[in-house]
Coordinates of C-alpha atoms in Angstrom, one line a residue:
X17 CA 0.0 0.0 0.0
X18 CA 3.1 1.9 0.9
X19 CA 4.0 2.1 -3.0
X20 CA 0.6 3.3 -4.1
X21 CA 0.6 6.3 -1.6
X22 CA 3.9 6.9 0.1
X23 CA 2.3 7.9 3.3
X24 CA 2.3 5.1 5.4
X25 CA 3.9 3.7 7.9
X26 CA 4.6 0.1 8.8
X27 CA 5.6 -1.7 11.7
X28 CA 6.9 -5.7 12.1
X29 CA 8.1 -8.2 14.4
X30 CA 10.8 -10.0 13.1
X31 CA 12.2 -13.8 15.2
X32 CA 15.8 -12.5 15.8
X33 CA 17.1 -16.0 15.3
X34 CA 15.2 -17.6 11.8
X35 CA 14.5 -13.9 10.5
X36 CA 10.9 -15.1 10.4
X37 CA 7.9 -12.5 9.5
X38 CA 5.9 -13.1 12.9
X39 CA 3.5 -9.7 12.4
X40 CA 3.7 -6.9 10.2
X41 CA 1.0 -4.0 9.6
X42 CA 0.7 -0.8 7.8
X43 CA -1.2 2.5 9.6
X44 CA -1.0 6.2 8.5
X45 CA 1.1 6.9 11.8
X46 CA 4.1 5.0 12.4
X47 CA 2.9 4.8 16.3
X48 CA -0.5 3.0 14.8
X49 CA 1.3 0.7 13.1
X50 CA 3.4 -0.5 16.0
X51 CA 0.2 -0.8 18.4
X52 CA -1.4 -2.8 15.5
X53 CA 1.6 -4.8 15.6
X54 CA 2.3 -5.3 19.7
X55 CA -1.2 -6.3 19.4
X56 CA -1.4 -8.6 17.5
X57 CA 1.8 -9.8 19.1
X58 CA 0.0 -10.3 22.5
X59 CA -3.2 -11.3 21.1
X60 CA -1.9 -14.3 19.4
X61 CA 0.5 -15.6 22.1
X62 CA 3.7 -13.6 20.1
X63 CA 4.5 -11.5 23.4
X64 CA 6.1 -11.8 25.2
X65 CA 8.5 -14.3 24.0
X66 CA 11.7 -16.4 25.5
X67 CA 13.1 -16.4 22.1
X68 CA 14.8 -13.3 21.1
X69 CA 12.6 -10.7 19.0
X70 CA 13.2 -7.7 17.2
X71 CA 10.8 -4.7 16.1
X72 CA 11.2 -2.5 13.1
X73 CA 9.7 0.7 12.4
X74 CA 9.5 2.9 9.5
X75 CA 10.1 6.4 10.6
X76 CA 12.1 7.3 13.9
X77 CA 12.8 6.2 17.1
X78 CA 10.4 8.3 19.2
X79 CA 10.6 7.7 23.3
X80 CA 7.1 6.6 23.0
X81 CA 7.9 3.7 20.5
X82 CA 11.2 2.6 22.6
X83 CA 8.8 2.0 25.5
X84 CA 6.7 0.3 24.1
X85 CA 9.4 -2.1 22.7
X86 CA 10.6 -2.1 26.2
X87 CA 6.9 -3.3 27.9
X88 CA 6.8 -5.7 25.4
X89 CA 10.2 -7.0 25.9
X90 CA 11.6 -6.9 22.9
X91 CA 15.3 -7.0 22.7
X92 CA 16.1 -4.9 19.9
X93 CA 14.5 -2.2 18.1
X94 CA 15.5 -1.0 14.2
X95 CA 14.3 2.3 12.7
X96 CA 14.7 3.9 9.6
X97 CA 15.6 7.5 10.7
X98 CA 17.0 9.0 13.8
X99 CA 16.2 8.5 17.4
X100 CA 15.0 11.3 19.6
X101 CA 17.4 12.5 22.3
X102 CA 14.0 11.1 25.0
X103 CA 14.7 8.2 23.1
X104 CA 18.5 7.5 23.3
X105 CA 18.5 8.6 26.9
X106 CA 15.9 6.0 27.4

């Protein structure tokens, strides 16, 4: 959808071991996107997980986002632009 409009933002939870797709979604707001895809993370038994797990957002690292990879214990985060300062301090 991303290539018919160019303004959205996606979110996805990646196995950090296989590099398996668990959950990925699309949202107009790259914070949308990631609360579609937490979710649907701890909806369907996803989160939180033993096995290591990384999220990647489109957009930046915003503190919010960071947090919420945090709650959701989620060992590593990947963004496509620069962190806040909130967010590195964090």
């Amino acid at each position: 959808l991303f290539e018919r409009t160019g303004g959205l933002h996606a979110a996805a939870l990646f196995c950090a071991l296989s590099g398996e797709l668990l959950a990925c979604f699309e949202d107009i707001g790259r914070h949308n996107a990631t609360d579609k895809t937490l979710g649907f993370g701890l909806e369907n038994g996803l989160l939180p997980s033993s096995a290591p797990q990384i999220l990647v957002v489109s957009g930046r690292a915003s503190f919010e986002i960071v947090q919420k990879t945090l709650r959701a214990r989620i060992g590593a985060l990947a963004c496509v632009s620069a962190p806040s300062n909130l967010a590195v301090e964090l």
